[in-house]
Coordinates of C-alpha atoms in Angstrom, one line a residue:
M1284 CA 143.6 -134.9 48.9
D1285 CA 144.2 -138.3 50.5
S1286 CA 141.0 -140.1 51.6
A1287 CA 142.9 -142.2 54.1
A1288 CA 140.6 -141.5 57.0
A1289 CA 137.7 -143.1 55.2
S1290 CA 139.5 -146.0 53.6
A1291 CA 141.9 -147.0 56.4
C1292 CA 139.1 -148.6 58.4
P1293 CA 139.6 -152.4 58.5
V1294 CA 137.4 -154.3 56.1
P1295 CA 135.3 -157.0 57.9
A1296 CA 136.6 -160.5 57.0
A1297 CA 133.1 -161.7 55.9
E1298 CA 132.7 -158.7 53.6
A1299 CA 136.2 -159.1 52.2
A1300 CA 135.5 -162.8 51.4
Q1301 CA 132.4 -161.9 49.5
R1302 CA 133.6 -159.1 47.3
P1303 CA 136.0 -159.5 44.3
P1304 CA 139.6 -158.6 45.0
H1305 CA 140.2 -154.8 44.8
M1306 CA 142.9 -154.1 42.2
A1307 CA 144.4 -150.6 42.4
A1308 CA 146.7 -148.9 40.0
L1309 CA 149.4 -147.0 41.9
V1310 CA 151.7 -144.5 40.1
L1311 CA 154.6 -143.3 42.3
A1312 CA 155.4 -139.7 41.5
R1313 CA 157.7 -137.8 43.9
G1314 CA 158.3 -134.1 43.3
G1315 CA 162.1 -134.5 43.6
S1316 CA 164.1 -135.6 40.6
K1317 CA 167.8 -135.5 40.3
G1318 CA 167.8 -135.4 36.5
I1319 CA 164.8 -133.4 35.3
P1320 CA 162.9 -131.1 37.8
L1321 CA 159.3 -132.2 38.2
K1322 CA 159.9 -134.7 35.4
N1323 CA 156.6 -136.5 36.1
I1324 CA 154.5 -133.6 34.9
K1325 CA 156.8 -132.2 32.3
R1326 CA 154.9 -132.2 29.0
L1327 CA 155.7 -134.9 26.5
A1328 CA 154.1 -134.7 23.1
G1329 CA 151.5 -132.3 24.5
L1330 CA 150.6 -134.2 27.7
P1331 CA 152.1 -134.3 31.2
L1332 CA 154.4 -137.3 31.3
I1333 CA 152.3 -139.0 34.0
G1334 CA 149.2 -138.5 32.0
W1335 CA 150.2 -141.1 29.4
V1336 CA 150.1 -144.0 32.0
L1337 CA 147.1 -142.6 33.8
R1338 CA 145.1 -142.6 30.6
A1339 CA 146.1 -146.1 29.9
A1340 CA 145.2 -147.3 33.4
I1341 CA 141.8 -145.6 33.3
D1342 CA 140.9 -146.8 29.9
S1343 CA 141.9 -150.4 30.6
G1344 CA 138.9 -150.7 32.9
V1345 CA 140.5 -153.3 35.1
F1346 CA 141.1 -151.3 38.2
Q1347 CA 138.7 -150.5 41.0
S1348 CA 140.7 -147.4 41.7
V1349 CA 143.6 -145.5 40.1
W1350 CA 146.0 -143.6 42.4
V1351 CA 148.9 -141.3 42.3
S1352 CA 151.2 -141.3 45.3
T1353 CA 153.0 -138.0 45.6
D1354 CA 154.5 -135.4 48.0
H1355 CA 154.0 -132.5 45.6
D1356 CA 151.1 -130.1 45.2
E1357 CA 151.5 -129.6 41.4
I1358 CA 151.7 -133.3 40.7
E1359 CA 148.5 -133.7 42.8
K1360 CA 146.7 -131.1 40.7
V1361 CA 147.7 -132.9 37.5
A1362 CA 146.5 -136.2 38.9
E1363 CA 143.1 -134.8 39.9
K1364 CA 142.7 -133.3 36.5
F1365 CA 142.9 -136.8 35.0
G1366 CA 140.2 -137.8 37.5
V1367 CA 142.3 -140.2 39.7
K1368 CA 142.7 -140.3 43.4
V1369 CA 145.7 -138.9 45.3
H1370 CA 147.6 -140.5 48.1
R1371 CA 149.8 -137.9 49.9
R1372 CA 152.8 -139.9 50.9
S1373 CA 154.7 -139.1 54.1
A1374 CA 158.2 -137.5 54.2
E1375 CA 159.6 -140.8 55.4
V1376 CA 159.0 -142.4 52.0
S1377 CA 159.7 -139.3 49.9
K1378 CA 163.4 -139.3 50.4
D1379 CA 166.0 -139.9 47.6
S1380 CA 166.9 -143.1 49.4
S1381 CA 163.3 -144.3 49.7
T1382 CA 162.4 -147.4 47.8
S1383 CA 159.3 -148.1 45.7
L1384 CA 158.4 -151.0 48.0
E1385 CA 158.4 -148.7 51.0
A1386 CA 156.0 -146.2 49.3
I1387 CA 153.7 -149.0 48.2
Q1388 CA 153.6 -150.5 51.7
E1389 CA 152.7 -147.2 53.2
F1390 CA 149.9 -146.9 50.7
L1391 CA 148.5 -150.3 51.6
R1392 CA 148.6 -149.5 55.3
R1393 CA 146.4 -146.5 54.7
H1394 CA 144.1 -148.2 52.2
N1395 CA 143.1 -151.5 53.6
E1396 CA 140.5 -152.2 51.0
V1397 CA 143.1 -152.8 48.3
D1398 CA 144.1 -156.5 47.7
I1399 CA 146.2 -156.2 44.5
I1400 CA 148.6 -153.4 43.5
G1401 CA 149.4 -152.6 39.9
N1402 CA 152.5 -150.4 40.4
I1403 CA 152.9 -148.5 37.1
Q1404 CA 156.0 -146.4 36.4
A1405 CA 155.2 -142.8 35.5
T1406 CA 158.1 -142.7 33.1
S1407 CA 156.8 -145.4 30.7
P1408 CA 154.6 -143.4 28.3
C1409 CA 154.1 -146.1 25.7
L1410 CA 152.1 -148.4 28.0
H1411 CA 148.8 -149.6 26.4
P1412 CA 145.5 -150.5 28.1
D1413 CA 145.6 -154.0 26.4
D1414 CA 148.8 -154.8 28.3
L1415 CA 147.1 -154.0 31.6
V1416 CA 144.0 -156.0 30.7
K1417 CA 146.2 -159.1 30.0
V1418 CA 148.2 -158.7 33.2
A1419 CA 145.0 -158.3 35.3
K1420 CA 143.8 -161.6 33.9
M1421 CA 147.0 -163.3 34.8
I1422 CA 146.6 -162.2 38.4
R1423 CA 142.8 -162.6 38.8
E1424 CA 142.1 -165.7 36.7
D1425 CA 145.3 -167.5 36.1
G1426 CA 146.3 -167.5 39.8
Y1427 CA 149.7 -165.7 39.7
D1428 CA 150.8 -163.8 42.8
S1429 CA 153.0 -161.3 40.9
V1430 CA 153.6 -160.2 37.3
F1431 CA 156.2 -157.8 36.0
S1432 CA 157.1 -156.4 32.6
V1433 CA 160.1 -157.3 30.5
V1434 CA 161.4 -156.6 27.1
R1435 CA 163.4 -158.8 24.8
R1436 CA 166.8 -157.6 23.8
H1437 CA 169.3 -159.1 21.4
L1438 CA 172.5 -157.9 23.1
F1439 CA 175.7 -159.8 23.6
R1440 CA 177.2 -159.3 27.1
W1441 CA 180.9 -159.3 28.0
S1442 CA 182.6 -159.3 31.3
E1443 CA 183.7 -156.0 32.7
I1444 CA 187.4 -155.3 33.4
K1445 CA 188.2 -152.9 36.2
K1446 CA 190.6 -150.1 35.6
G1447 CA 194.2 -150.9 36.4
V1448 CA 193.6 -154.7 36.1
N1449 CA 195.5 -156.5 33.4
E1450 CA 192.8 -159.0 32.3
V1451 CA 191.0 -159.9 29.2
T1452 CA 187.2 -159.8 28.7
V1453 CA 185.2 -162.9 28.1
P1454 CA 181.7 -163.4 26.6
Q1455 CA 178.8 -163.9 29.1
N1456 CA 176.1 -165.1 26.7
L1457 CA 177.9 -165.8 23.5
D1458 CA 180.0 -168.5 21.9
T1459 CA 182.3 -166.5 19.7
A1460 CA 183.0 -169.6 17.6
K1461 CA 179.3 -169.9 16.8
R1462 CA 178.2 -166.3 16.7
P1463 CA 174.5 -166.4 15.9
R1464 CA 172.6 -164.2 13.5
R1465 CA 169.9 -162.1 15.2
Q1466 CA 167.1 -164.1 13.5
D1467 CA 168.6 -167.3 14.8
W1468 CA 168.8 -166.2 18.4
G1469 CA 165.8 -165.7 20.7
G1470 CA 167.5 -162.9 22.7
E1471 CA 167.2 -162.4 26.5
L1472 CA 164.5 -160.9 28.7
Y1473 CA 165.2 -157.8 30.7
E1474 CA 163.0 -156.0 33.2
N1475 CA 161.9 -152.7 31.7
G1476 CA 160.3 -151.3 34.9
S1477 CA 157.0 -150.4 33.2
F1478 CA 154.9 -152.2 35.9
Y1479 CA 154.9 -154.6 38.8
F1480 CA 151.7 -156.3 39.9
A1481 CA 151.6 -158.1 43.2
K1482 CA 149.1 -159.3 45.8
K1483 CA 149.0 -157.5 49.1
D1484 CA 150.2 -160.4 51.2
L1485 CA 153.4 -160.6 49.1
I1486 CA 154.1 -156.9 49.4
E1487 CA 153.6 -157.1 53.1
K1488 CA 156.4 -159.7 53.2
D1489 CA 158.7 -157.2 51.5
Y1490 CA 158.4 -158.6 48.0
L1491 CA 157.2 -157.1 44.7
Q1492 CA 158.2 -160.3 42.8
G1493 CA 157.6 -163.7 44.4
G1494 CA 155.2 -166.5 45.1
K1495 CA 153.8 -167.8 41.8
V1496 CA 155.6 -165.3 39.7
I1497 CA 155.6 -164.7 35.9
Y1498 CA 156.8 -162.0 33.5
Y1499 CA 154.8 -160.2 30.8
E1500 CA 156.7 -159.4 27.7
M1501 CA 156.0 -156.0 26.2
R1502 CA 156.7 -155.1 22.6
A1503 CA 160.1 -153.6 22.2
E1504 CA 158.7 -150.4 20.5
C1505 CA 156.5 -149.7 23.6
S1506 CA 159.4 -150.1 26.0
V1507 CA 160.3 -146.5 26.6
D1508 CA 161.7 -145.1 29.8
I1509 CA 162.5 -141.5 30.4
D1510 CA 165.7 -141.1 32.5
I1511 CA 167.7 -138.2 31.2
D1512 CA 166.8 -135.0 29.4
I1513 CA 168.5 -136.1 26.1
D1514 CA 165.9 -138.9 25.9
W1515 CA 163.0 -136.4 25.7
P1516 CA 162.8 -135.6 21.9
I1517 CA 163.4 -139.3 21.1
A1518 CA 160.6 -140.3 23.5
E1519 CA 158.2 -137.8 21.9
Q1520 CA 158.7 -139.4 18.5
R1521 CA 158.2 -142.9 20.0
V1522 CA 155.1 -142.0 22.0
L1523 CA 153.4 -140.4 19.0
R1524 CA 154.2 -143.4 16.9
Y1525 CA 153.7 -146.2 19.3
G1526 CA 151.9 -144.8 22.4
Y1527 CA 148.3 -145.1 23.4
L1528 CA 146.6 -141.8 22.5
G1529 CA 143.1 -142.4 23.9
K1530 CA 139.7 -143.5 22.7
E1531 CA 138.1 -142.6 19.4
M1532 CA 136.5 -139.2 19.0
K1533 CA 133.1 -138.6 17.5
L1534 CA 132.7 -134.9 18.0
L1535 CA 135.0 -131.9 17.8
V1536 CA 133.8 -128.7 19.4
C1537 CA 136.0 -125.7 18.4
S1538 CA 135.8 -122.1 19.5
V1539 CA 136.0 -119.8 16.5
D1540 CA 137.3 -116.9 18.5
G1541 CA 140.9 -117.5 19.4
C1542 CA 141.3 -120.8 17.6
L1543 CA 140.1 -120.4 14.0
T1544 CA 140.8 -116.7 14.4
N1545 CA 143.4 -115.0 16.5
G1546 CA 140.8 -113.5 18.8
H1547 CA 141.4 -109.9 17.6
S1548 CA 139.6 -107.8 15.1
C1549 CA 140.3 -104.5 13.3
L1550 CA 138.4 -102.2 10.9
S1551 CA 139.1 -101.9 7.2
E1552 CA 139.1 -98.6 5.3
D1553 CA 135.3 -98.9 4.7
Q1554 CA 134.8 -99.5 8.5
K1555 CA 134.0 -103.2 8.1
E1556 CA 135.2 -105.5 10.9
L1557 CA 138.0 -107.9 9.9
S1558 CA 139.6 -110.7 11.8
S1559 CA 142.8 -112.7 11.3
D1560 CA 141.6 -116.1 10.1
D1561 CA 143.3 -119.5 9.8
D1562 CA 143.5 -120.3 6.1
R1563 CA 144.5 -123.9 7.0
G1564 CA 141.5 -124.5 9.2
A1565 CA 139.4 -125.9 6.4
D1566 CA 142.0 -128.6 5.7
G1567 CA 142.0 -129.8 9.3
I1568 CA 138.2 -129.8 9.5
S1569 CA 137.9 -131.6 6.2
L1570 CA 140.2 -134.4 7.3
L1571 CA 138.2 -135.0 10.5
K1572 CA 134.9 -134.9 8.7
K1573 CA 136.2 -137.6 6.3
R1574 CA 136.8 -139.8 9.3
G1575 CA 133.2 -139.3 10.5
V1576 CA 133.9 -136.8 13.2
E1577 CA 131.1 -134.2 13.6
I1578 CA 132.3 -130.6 13.9
W1579 CA 130.7 -127.9 15.9
L1580 CA 132.0 -124.4 15.7
I1581 CA 130.9 -122.1 18.5
S1582 CA 131.1 -118.4 19.0
E1583 CA 129.5 -115.8 21.2
E1584 CA 129.3 -113.5 18.2
E1585 CA 127.8 -113.8 14.7
R1586 CA 130.6 -115.4 12.6
S1587 CA 128.7 -116.8 9.6
K1588 CA 130.6 -114.4 7.2
T1589 CA 133.9 -115.5 8.7
I1590 CA 133.1 -119.2 8.2
S1591 CA 131.9 -118.5 4.7
A1592 CA 135.1 -116.7 3.8
M1593 CA 137.2 -119.6 5.2
K1594 CA 135.2 -122.0 3.0
L1595 CA 134.3 -124.2 5.9
D1596 CA 131.4 -126.6 5.4
C1597 CA 130.2 -126.1 9.0
E1598 CA 127.5 -124.2 10.9
V1599 CA 128.5 -121.8 13.6
K1600 CA 126.4 -122.1 16.7
V1601 CA 126.2 -118.7 18.4
Q1602 CA 125.8 -120.1 21.9
N1603 CA 127.2 -120.0 25.3
R1604 CA 129.7 -122.8 25.9
R1605 CA 127.6 -124.1 28.7
D1606 CA 125.2 -125.3 26.1
V1607 CA 127.8 -127.9 24.9
E1608 CA 126.6 -130.1 27.7
D1609 CA 123.1 -130.1 26.4
W1610 CA 124.2 -130.9 22.9
R1611 CA 126.3 -133.7 24.0
N1612 CA 123.5 -135.3 26.0
K1613 CA 121.1 -135.0 23.0
M1614 CA 123.7 -136.9 20.9
S1615 CA 124.1 -139.6 23.6
L1616 CA 127.9 -139.0 23.7
S1617 CA 130.1 -139.5 26.7
W1618 CA 132.7 -136.7 27.3
K1619 CA 135.4 -139.2 26.4
E1620 CA 134.1 -139.2 22.8
V1621 CA 134.3 -135.4 22.6
A1622 CA 137.3 -133.4 21.6
Y1623 CA 137.4 -129.7 22.5
L1624 CA 139.6 -126.9 21.3
G1625 CA 139.3 -123.7 23.4
Y1626 CA 141.1 -120.5 24.1
D1627 CA 140.0 -118.5 27.1
E1628 CA 138.7 -118.9 30.6
S1629 CA 135.1 -119.6 29.5
D1630 CA 136.4 -122.8 27.9
V1631 CA 138.0 -124.2 31.0
D1632 CA 135.1 -126.3 32.2
C1633 CA 134.7 -128.0 28.8
L1634 CA 138.4 -128.5 28.5
K1635 CA 138.5 -130.3 31.8
E1636 CA 135.6 -132.6 30.8
A1637 CA 136.5 -133.5 27.2
G1638 CA 138.1 -136.8 26.4
M1639 CA 140.7 -134.9 24.4
S1640 CA 141.2 -131.2 25.0
G1641 CA 143.5 -128.7 23.3
V1642 CA 144.4 -125.0 23.1
P1643 CA 146.5 -122.8 20.8
A1644 CA 149.9 -121.9 22.0
D1645 CA 148.7 -118.3 22.8
A1646 CA 145.7 -119.4 24.8
C1647 CA 145.2 -117.8 28.3
A1648 CA 147.0 -119.4 31.2
A1649 CA 143.8 -120.9 32.7
A1650 CA 142.9 -122.6 29.5
Q1651 CA 146.5 -124.0 29.0
K1652 CA 146.4 -125.4 32.5
A1653 CA 143.1 -127.2 31.9
A1654 CA 144.0 -128.6 28.5
G1655 CA 145.5 -131.9 27.8
Y1656 CA 147.3 -130.8 24.6
I1657 CA 148.9 -127.4 23.9
C1658 CA 149.5 -126.7 20.3
K1659 CA 152.7 -125.3 19.0
S1660 CA 150.7 -123.0 16.7
N1661 CA 148.8 -119.9 17.7
G1662 CA 145.1 -119.3 17.2
G1663 CA 144.4 -118.3 13.6
R1664 CA 147.9 -119.6 12.7
G1665 CA 147.4 -123.3 12.3
A1666 CA 146.2 -124.5 15.7
I1667 CA 143.0 -126.2 14.3
Q1668 CA 145.1 -128.0 11.7
E1669 CA 147.6 -129.2 14.3
F1670 CA 144.9 -130.4 16.7
A1671 CA 143.0 -132.1 13.9
E1672 CA 146.2 -134.0 12.9
Y1673 CA 146.7 -135.0 16.5
I1674 CA 143.2 -136.4 16.8
L1675 CA 143.6 -138.3 13.6
L1676 CA 146.9 -139.8 14.9
L1677 CA 145.0 -140.8 18.0
M1678 CA 142.3 -142.5 16.0
K1679 CA 144.8 -144.3 13.8
T1680 CA 146.6 -145.7 16.9
V1681 CA 143.3 -146.8 18.5
N1682 CA 142.3 -148.7 15.4
L1683 CA 145.7 -150.5 14.8

């Protein structure tokens, strides 16, 4: 919940002069949406939409705090799952007619410690941490008061003719007698709404852009904005190809029960226990091992015969999942370097901690709620292969 009571106290002038400026990332995420209900937490390529920009903001390392401003309980829960702070905005700035500037100003009134706001749009899922690092430098070191994102477009504009008016259209940025080739024309810069950085005193004067102002040009392939439902499948392809998928993984912990198998067993005619195994699991695990990712398979039952039958070059640790924390510490790994594929309620704590977490499509509701990525495949039916490919895509993007 909002920690306004603690942070709204005025900061003494002497203390404020000594400390470095506090830069806060602020993502505005109302519950209301005219186009797509609860659009900000609808899953895009396995993650809640807002999760893409929150992950980029956190991993950039340039913010003293990362916040989500919302009026909705479900959005608050998603924000807290990503480890960021929540500002519960008032009803006055949660209306359809409310502006972003009004919501930011309310946030600043309640959080006096903040000196610079990085207002990041929740619907820009291809934002990368390196963009934010460069913009933070422009504010902190280069002396700009505000920085906003733009994208370069090569579009010829023509004047609009209103219906019923007998006029002709005329070019707005084009000499038709000397129509340039694309490679001979620099194009024009358009705001893409991905982010607006500004110092507090500028915002208090009712400006998001002003003072010593400059733009930051984003790559065209990363300029994605979700506005209407028809954009969703297109955006999923764009974010998987050009988006920031996280940091490199060094360890995958996978629950055998429910992930490599379907979590059920039956008896054969000779009364031997059988389970439905994933015959593609070996391929996914092999791909990860080739990239240097260590694999731990865990089960609360003896599964050595299952693993042998699946031809997996891995040892099964018959351990309680709580022991994962001890193993991680012994390897000196942070949770951000650990991927975890789980299935049931006993996996929830690890799913919440892991840098990348996934579950099969048929995982229990609690596990699905805790996971960052929900596979389209069921346990024992390709989930491990799908999750492995997703991790490899992540690692490919990180190393571009």
